[in-house]
PDB file of C-alpha atoms in Angstrom:
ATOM      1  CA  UNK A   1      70.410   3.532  95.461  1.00 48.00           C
ATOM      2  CA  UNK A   2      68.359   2.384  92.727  1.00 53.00           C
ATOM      3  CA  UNK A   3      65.283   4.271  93.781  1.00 57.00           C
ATOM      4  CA  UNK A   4      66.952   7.507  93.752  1.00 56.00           C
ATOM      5  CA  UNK A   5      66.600  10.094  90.787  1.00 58.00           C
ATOM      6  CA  UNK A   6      69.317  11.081  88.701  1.00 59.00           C
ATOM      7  CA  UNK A   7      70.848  14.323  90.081  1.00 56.00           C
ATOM      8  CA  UNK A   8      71.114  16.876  86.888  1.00 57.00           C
ATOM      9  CA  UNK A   9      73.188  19.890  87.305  1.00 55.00           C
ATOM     10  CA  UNK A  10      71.328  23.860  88.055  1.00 51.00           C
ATOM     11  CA  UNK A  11      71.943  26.095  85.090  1.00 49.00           C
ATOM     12  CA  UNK A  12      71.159  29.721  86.441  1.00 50.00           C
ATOM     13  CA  UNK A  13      70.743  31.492  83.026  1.00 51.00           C
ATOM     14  CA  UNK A  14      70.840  35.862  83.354  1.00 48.00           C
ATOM     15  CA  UNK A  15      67.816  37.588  82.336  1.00 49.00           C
ATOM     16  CA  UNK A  16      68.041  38.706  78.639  1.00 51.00           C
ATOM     17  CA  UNK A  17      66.291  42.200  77.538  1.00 51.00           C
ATOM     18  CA  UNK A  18      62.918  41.548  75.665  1.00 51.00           C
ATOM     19  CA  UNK A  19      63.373  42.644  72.114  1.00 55.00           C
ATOM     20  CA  UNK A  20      61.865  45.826  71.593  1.00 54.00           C
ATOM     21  CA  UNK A  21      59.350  46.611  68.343  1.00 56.00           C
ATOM     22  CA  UNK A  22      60.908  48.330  65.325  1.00 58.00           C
ATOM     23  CA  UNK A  23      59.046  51.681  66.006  1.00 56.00           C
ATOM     24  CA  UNK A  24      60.880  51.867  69.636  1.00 54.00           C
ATOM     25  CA  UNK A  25      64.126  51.448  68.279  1.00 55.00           C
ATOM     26  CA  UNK A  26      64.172  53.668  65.658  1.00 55.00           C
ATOM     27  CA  UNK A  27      62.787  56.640  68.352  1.00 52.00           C
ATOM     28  CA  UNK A  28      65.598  55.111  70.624  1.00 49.00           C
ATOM     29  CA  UNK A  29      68.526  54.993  67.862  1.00 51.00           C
ATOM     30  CA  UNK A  30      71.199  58.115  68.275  1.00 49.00           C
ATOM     31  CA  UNK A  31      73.399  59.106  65.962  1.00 51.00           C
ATOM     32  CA  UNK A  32      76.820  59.189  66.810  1.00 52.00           C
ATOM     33  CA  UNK A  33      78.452  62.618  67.279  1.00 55.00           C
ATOM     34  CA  UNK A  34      81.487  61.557  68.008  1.00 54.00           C
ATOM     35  CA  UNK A  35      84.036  62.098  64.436  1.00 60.00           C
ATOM     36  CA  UNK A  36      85.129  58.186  63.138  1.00 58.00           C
ATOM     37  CA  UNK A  37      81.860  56.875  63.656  1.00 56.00           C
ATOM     38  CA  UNK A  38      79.503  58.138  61.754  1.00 56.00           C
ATOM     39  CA  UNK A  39      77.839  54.372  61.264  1.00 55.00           C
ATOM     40  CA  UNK A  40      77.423  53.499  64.459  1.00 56.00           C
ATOM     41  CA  UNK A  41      74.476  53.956  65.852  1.00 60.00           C
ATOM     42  CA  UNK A  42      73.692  53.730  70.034  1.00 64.00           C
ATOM     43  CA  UNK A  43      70.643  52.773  71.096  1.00 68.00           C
ATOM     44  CA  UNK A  44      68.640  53.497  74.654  1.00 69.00           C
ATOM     45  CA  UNK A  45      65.968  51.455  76.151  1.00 69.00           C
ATOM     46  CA  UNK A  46      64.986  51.704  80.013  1.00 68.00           C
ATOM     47  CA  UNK A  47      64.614  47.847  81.094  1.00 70.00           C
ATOM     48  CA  UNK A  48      64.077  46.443  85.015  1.00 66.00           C
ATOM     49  CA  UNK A  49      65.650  43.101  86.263  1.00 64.00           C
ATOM     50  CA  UNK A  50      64.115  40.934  84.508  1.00 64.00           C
ATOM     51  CA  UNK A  51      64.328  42.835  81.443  1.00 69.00           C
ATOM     52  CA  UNK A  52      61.096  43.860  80.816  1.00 71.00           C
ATOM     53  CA  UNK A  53      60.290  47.706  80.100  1.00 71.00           C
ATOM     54  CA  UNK A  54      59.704  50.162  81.710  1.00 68.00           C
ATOM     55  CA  UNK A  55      57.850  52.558  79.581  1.00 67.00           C
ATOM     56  CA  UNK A  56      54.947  52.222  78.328  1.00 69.00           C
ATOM     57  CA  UNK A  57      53.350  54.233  74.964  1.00 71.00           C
ATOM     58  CA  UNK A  58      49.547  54.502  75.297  1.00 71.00           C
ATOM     59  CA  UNK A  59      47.976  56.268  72.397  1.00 74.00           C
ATOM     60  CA  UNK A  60      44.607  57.733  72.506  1.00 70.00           C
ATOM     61  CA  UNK A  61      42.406  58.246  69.493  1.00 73.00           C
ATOM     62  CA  UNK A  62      40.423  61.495  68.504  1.00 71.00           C
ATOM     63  CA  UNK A  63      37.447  61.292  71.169  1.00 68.00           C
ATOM     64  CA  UNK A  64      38.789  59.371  73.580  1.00 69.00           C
ATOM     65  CA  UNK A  65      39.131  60.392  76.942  1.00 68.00           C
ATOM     66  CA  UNK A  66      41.470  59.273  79.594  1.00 67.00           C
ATOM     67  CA  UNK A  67      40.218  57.319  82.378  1.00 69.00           C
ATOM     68  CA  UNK A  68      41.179  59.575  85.611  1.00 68.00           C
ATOM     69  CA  UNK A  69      40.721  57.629  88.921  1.00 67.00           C
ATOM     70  CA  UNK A  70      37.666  58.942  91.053  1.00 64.00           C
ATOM     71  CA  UNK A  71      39.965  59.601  94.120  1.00 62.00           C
ATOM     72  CA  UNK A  72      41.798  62.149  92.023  1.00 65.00           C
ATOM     73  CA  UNK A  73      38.985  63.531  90.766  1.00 63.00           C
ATOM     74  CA  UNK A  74      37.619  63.914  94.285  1.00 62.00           C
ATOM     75  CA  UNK A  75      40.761  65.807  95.145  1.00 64.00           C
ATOM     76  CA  UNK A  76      40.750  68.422  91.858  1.00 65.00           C
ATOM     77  CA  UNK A  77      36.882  69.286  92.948  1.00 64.00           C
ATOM     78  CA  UNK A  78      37.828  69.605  96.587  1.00 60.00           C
ATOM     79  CA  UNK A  79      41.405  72.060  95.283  1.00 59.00           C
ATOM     80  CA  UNK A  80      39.078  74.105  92.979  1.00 59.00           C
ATOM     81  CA  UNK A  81      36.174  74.821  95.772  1.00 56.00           C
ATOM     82  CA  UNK A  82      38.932  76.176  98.086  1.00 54.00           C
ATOM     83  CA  UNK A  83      40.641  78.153  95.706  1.00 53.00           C
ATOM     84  CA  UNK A  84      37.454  80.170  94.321  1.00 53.00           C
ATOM     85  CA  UNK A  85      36.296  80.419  97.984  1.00 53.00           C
ATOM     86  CA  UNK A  86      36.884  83.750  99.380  1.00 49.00           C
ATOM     87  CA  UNK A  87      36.029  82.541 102.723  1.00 51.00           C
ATOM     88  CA  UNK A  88      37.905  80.131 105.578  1.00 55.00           C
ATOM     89  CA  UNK A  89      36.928  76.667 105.232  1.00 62.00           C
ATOM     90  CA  UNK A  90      35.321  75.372 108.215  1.00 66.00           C
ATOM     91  CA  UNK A  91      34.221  71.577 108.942  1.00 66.00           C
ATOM     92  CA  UNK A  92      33.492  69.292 111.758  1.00 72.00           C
ATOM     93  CA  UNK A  93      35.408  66.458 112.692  1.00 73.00           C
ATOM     94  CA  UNK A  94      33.962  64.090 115.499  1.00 79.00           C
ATOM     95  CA  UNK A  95      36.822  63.398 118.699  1.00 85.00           C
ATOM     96  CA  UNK A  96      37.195  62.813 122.204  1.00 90.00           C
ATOM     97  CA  UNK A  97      37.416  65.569 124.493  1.00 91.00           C
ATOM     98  CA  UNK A  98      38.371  65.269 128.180  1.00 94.00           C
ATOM     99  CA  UNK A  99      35.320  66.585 130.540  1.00 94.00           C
ATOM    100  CA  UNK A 100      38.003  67.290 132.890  1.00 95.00           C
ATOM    101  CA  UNK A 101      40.726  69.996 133.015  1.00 94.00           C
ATOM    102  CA  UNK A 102      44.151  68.602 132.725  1.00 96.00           C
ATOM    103  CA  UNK A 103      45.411  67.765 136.108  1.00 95.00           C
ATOM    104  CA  UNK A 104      48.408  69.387 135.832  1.00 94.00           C
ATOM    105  CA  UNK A 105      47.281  72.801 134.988  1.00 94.00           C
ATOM    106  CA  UNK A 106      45.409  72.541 138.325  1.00 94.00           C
ATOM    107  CA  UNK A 107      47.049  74.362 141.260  1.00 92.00           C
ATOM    108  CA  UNK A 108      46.622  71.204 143.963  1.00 92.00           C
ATOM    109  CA  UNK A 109      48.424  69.114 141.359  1.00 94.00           C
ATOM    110  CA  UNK A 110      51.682  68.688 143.725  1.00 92.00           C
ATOM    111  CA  UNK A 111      49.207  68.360 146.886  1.00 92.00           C
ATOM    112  CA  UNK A 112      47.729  65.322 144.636  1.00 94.00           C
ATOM    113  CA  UNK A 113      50.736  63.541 144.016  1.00 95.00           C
ATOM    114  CA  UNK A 114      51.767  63.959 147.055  1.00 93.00           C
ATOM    115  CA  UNK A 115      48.560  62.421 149.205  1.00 94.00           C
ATOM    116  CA  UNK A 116      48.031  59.623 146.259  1.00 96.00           C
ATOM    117  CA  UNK A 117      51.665  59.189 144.935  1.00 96.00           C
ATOM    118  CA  UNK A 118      50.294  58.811 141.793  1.00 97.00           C
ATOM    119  CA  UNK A 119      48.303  61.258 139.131  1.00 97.00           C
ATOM    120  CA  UNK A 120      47.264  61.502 135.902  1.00 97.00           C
ATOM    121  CA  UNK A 121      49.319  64.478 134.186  1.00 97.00           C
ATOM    122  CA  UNK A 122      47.562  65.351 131.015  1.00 96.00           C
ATOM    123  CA  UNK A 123      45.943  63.353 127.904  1.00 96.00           C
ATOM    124  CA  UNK A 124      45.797  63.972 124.481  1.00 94.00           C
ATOM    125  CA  UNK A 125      43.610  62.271 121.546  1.00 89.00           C
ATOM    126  CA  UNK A 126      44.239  61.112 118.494  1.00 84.00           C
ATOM    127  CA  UNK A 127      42.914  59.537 115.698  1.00 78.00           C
ATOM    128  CA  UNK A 128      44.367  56.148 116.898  1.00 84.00           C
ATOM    129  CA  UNK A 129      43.223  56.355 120.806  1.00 89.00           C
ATOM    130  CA  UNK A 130      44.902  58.221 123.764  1.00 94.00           C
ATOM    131  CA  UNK A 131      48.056  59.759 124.808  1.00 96.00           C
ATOM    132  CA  UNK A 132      48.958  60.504 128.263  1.00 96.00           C
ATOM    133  CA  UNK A 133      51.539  61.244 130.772  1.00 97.00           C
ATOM    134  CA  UNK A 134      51.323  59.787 134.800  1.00 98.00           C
ATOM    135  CA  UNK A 135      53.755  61.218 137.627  1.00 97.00           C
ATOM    136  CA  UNK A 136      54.406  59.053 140.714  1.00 97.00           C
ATOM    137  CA  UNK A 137      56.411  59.353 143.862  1.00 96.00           C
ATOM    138  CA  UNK A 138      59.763  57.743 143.493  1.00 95.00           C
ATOM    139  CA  UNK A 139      58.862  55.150 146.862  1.00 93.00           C
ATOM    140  CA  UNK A 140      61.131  52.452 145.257  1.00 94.00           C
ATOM    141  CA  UNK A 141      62.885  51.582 142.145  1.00 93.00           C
ATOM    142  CA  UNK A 142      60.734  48.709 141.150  1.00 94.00           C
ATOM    143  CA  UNK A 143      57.656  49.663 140.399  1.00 96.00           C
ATOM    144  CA  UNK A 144      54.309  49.316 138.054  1.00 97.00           C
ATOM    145  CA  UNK A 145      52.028  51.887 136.345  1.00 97.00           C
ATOM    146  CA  UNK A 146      49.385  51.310 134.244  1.00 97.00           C
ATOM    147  CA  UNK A 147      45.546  52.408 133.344  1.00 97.00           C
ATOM    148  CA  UNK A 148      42.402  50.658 133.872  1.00 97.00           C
ATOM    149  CA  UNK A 149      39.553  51.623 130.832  1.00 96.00           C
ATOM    150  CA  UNK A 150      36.344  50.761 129.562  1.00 94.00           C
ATOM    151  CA  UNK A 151      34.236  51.775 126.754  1.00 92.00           C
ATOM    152  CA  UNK A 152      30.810  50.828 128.179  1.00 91.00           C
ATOM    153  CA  UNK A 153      30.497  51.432 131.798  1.00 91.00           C
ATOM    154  CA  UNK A 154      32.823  49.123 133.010  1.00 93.00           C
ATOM    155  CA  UNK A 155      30.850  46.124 132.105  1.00 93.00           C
ATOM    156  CA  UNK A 156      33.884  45.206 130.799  1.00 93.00           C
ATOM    157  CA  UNK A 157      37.580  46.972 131.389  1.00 93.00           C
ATOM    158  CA  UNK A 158      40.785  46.616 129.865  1.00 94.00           C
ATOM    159  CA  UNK A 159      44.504  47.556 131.106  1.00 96.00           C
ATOM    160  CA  UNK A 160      47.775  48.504 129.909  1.00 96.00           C
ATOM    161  CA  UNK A 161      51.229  48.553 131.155  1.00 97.00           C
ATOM    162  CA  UNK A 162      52.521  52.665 131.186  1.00 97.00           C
ATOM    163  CA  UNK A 163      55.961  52.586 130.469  1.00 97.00           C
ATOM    164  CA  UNK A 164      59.023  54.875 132.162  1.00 96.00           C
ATOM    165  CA  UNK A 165      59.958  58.222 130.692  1.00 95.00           C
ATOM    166  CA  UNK A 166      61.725  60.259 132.793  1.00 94.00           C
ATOM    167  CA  UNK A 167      62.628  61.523 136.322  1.00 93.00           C
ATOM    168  CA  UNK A 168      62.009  65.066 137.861  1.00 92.00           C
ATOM    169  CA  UNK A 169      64.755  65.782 140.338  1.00 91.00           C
ATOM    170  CA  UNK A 170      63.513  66.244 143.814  1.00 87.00           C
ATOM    171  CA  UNK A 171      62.237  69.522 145.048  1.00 81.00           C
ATOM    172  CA  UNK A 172      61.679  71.705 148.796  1.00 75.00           C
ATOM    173  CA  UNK A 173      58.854  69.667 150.097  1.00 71.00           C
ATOM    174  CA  UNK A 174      58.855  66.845 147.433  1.00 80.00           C
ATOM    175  CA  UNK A 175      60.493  63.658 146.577  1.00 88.00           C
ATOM    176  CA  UNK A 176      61.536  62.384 143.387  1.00 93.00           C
ATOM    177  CA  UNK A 177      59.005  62.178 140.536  1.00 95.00           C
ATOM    178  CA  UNK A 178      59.155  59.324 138.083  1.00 97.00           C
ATOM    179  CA  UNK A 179      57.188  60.192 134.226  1.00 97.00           C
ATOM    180  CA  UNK A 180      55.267  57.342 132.652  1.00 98.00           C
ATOM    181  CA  UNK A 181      53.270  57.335 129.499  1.00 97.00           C
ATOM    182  CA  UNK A 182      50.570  55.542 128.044  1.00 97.00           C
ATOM    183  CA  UNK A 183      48.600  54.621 125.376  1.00 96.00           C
ATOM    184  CA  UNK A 184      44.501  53.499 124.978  1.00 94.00           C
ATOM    185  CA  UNK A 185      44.098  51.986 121.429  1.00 90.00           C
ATOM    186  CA  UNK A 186      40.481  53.635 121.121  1.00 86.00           C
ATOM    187  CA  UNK A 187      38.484  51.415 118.071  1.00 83.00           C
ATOM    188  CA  UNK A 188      37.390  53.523 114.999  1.00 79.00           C
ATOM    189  CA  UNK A 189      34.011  52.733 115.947  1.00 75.00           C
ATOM    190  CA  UNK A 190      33.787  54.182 118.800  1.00 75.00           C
ATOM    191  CA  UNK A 191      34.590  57.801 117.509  1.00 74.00           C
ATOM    192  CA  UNK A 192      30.759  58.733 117.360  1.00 78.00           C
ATOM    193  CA  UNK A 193      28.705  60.885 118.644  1.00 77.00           C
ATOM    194  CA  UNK A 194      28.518  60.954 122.704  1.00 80.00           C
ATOM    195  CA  UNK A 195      30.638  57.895 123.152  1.00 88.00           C
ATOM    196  CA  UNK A 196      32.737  58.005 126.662  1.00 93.00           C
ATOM    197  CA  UNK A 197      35.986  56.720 127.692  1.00 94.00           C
ATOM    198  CA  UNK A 198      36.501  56.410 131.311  1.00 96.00           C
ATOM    199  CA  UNK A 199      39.832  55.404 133.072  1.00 97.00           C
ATOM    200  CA  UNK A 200      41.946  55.544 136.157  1.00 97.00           C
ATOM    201  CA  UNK A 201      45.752  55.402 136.919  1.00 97.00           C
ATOM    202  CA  UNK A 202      46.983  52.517 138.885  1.00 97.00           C
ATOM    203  CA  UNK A 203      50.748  52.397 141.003  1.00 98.00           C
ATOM    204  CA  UNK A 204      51.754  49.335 142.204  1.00 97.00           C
ATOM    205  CA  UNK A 205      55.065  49.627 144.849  1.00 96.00           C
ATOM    206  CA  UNK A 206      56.064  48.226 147.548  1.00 95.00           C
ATOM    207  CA  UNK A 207      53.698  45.211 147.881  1.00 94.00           C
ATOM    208  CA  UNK A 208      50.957  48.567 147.754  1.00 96.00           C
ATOM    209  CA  UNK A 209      48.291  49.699 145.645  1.00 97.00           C
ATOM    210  CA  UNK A 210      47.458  53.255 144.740  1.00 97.00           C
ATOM    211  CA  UNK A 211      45.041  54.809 142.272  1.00 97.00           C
ATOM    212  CA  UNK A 212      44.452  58.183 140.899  1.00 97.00           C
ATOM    213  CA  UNK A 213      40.308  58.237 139.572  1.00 96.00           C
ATOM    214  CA  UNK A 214      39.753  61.973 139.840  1.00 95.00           C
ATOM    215  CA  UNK A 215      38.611  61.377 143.188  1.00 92.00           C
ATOM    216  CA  UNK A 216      35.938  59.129 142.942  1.00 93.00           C
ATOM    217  CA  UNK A 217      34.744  60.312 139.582  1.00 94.00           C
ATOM    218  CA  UNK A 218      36.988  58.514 136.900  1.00 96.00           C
ATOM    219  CA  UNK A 219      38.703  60.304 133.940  1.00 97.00           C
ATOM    220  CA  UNK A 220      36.378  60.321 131.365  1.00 96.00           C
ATOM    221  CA  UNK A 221      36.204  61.700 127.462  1.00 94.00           C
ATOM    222  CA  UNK A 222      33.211  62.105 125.147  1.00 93.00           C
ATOM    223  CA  UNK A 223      32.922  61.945 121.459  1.00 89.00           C
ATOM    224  CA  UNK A 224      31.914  65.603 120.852  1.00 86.00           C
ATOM    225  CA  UNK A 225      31.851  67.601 117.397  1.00 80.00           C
ATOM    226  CA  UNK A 226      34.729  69.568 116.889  1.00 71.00           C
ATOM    227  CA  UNK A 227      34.463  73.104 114.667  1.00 72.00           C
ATOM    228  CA  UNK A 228      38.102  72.979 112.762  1.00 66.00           C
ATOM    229  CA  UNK A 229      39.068  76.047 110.556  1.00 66.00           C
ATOM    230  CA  UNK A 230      41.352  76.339 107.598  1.00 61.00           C
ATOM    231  CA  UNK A 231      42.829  79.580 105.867  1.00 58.00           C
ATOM    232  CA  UNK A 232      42.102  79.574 102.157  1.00 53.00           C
ATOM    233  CA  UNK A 233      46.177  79.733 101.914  1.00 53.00           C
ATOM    234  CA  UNK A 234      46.004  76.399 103.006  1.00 53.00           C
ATOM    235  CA  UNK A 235      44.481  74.720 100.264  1.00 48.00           C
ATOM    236  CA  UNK A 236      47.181  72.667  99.321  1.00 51.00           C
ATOM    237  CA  UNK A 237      47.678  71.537 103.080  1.00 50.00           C
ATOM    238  CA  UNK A 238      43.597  70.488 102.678  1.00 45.00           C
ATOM    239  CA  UNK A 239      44.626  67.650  99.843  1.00 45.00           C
ATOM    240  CA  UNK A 240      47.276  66.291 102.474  1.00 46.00           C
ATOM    241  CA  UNK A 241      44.786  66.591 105.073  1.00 43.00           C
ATOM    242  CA  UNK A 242      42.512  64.110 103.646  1.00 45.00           C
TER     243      UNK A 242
END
């Protein structure tokens, strides 16, 4: 017991208000409107927490220029281009397009599903990597989707797990229809110039293995230049764009 410090009490003290300079409180005094008193005086200052201001007075001298970040400046230039531009403003912008029409905008989509119980619906791109929707047959309750990828030829592949969206009810001729979607993060580096994507649907059910690969071919998209036009009404969108 000897060894032990002395235990001292805590004494949690409030945060006090910095005092402000003499200039700031005479802008800041008010003079009381209200009749019986005329001496008082009420003062307003706009403090955080900790008491510390919140405003700030920066004075420039005759000359001096304010220092305007270049990001902003980049953004003024860009506003000022459009707006004296009598023209649509038209750029390029580097994505991956499918070399394949979406599957189900074919007209043997249904005869698909039906002889692989399992096809790719459509995909979308995105900045990020790929959106897409898979319909299966309904052969059992427990089930697993997913999509086999690779970025170079399948020296090497990846997979993820597609995950349940919906049901279609069951139609003349056809079963019921389970939705999954999916998503392939795509790496920013890859977004250049003739760079594929390939990939293939896999259904697992049943202790049985089926695959959708465009029959035999894969699903692939190339990094292709894009022309993307803008109405000069839009040049406020433009500023949000980038």
């Amino acid at each position: 017991s000897g060894c032990d410090p002395a235990l001292r009490p805590i004494i949690r003290r409030r945060a006090r208000s910095l005092p402000t300079s003499p200039e700031r409180r005479k802008q800041a005094a008010v003079q009381c409107q209200v009749p019986g008193c005329q001496g008082r005086m009420n003062r307003v200052r706009f403090a955080d927490a900790l008491g510390l201001e919140l405003t700030e007075v920066k004075v420039f001298q005759t000359g001096e220029d304010p220092s305007i970040p270049l990001h902003v400046l980049s953004r003024l230039s860009i506003n000022s281009a459009l707006w004296y531009s009598s023209w649509d403003l038209e750029f390029n912008i580097q994505c991956l397009i499918p070399d394949f029409q979406q599957p189900v905008d074919c007209k043997d989509f249904s005869s698909r599903l039906q002889e692989q119980q399992v096809c790719l619906e459509r995909v979308t791109s995105s900045d990020l990597g790929l959106n897409g929707t898979i319909q299966v047959c309904n052969v059992a309750f427990e089930k697993q989707v997913s999509v086999r990828y690779t970025f170079n030829q399948w020296k090497s592949l990846h997979e993820v797990c597609a995950h349940w969206q919906s049901s279609i009810p069951a139609k003349k001729g056809q079963g019921q229809v389970d939705v999954f979607t999916f998503f392939l993060p795509v790496p920013p580096f890859l977004l250049q110039l003739s760079s594929v994507v390939q990939f293939a649907a896999r259904y697992q059910v049943n202790g049985r293995e089926y695959w959708d690969n465009n029959r035999g071919q894969n699903y692939s998209l190339t990094c292709r230049s894009h022309p993307l036009k803008m109405p000069r009404e839009c040049e406020e969108s433009w500023i949000h764009f980038i």
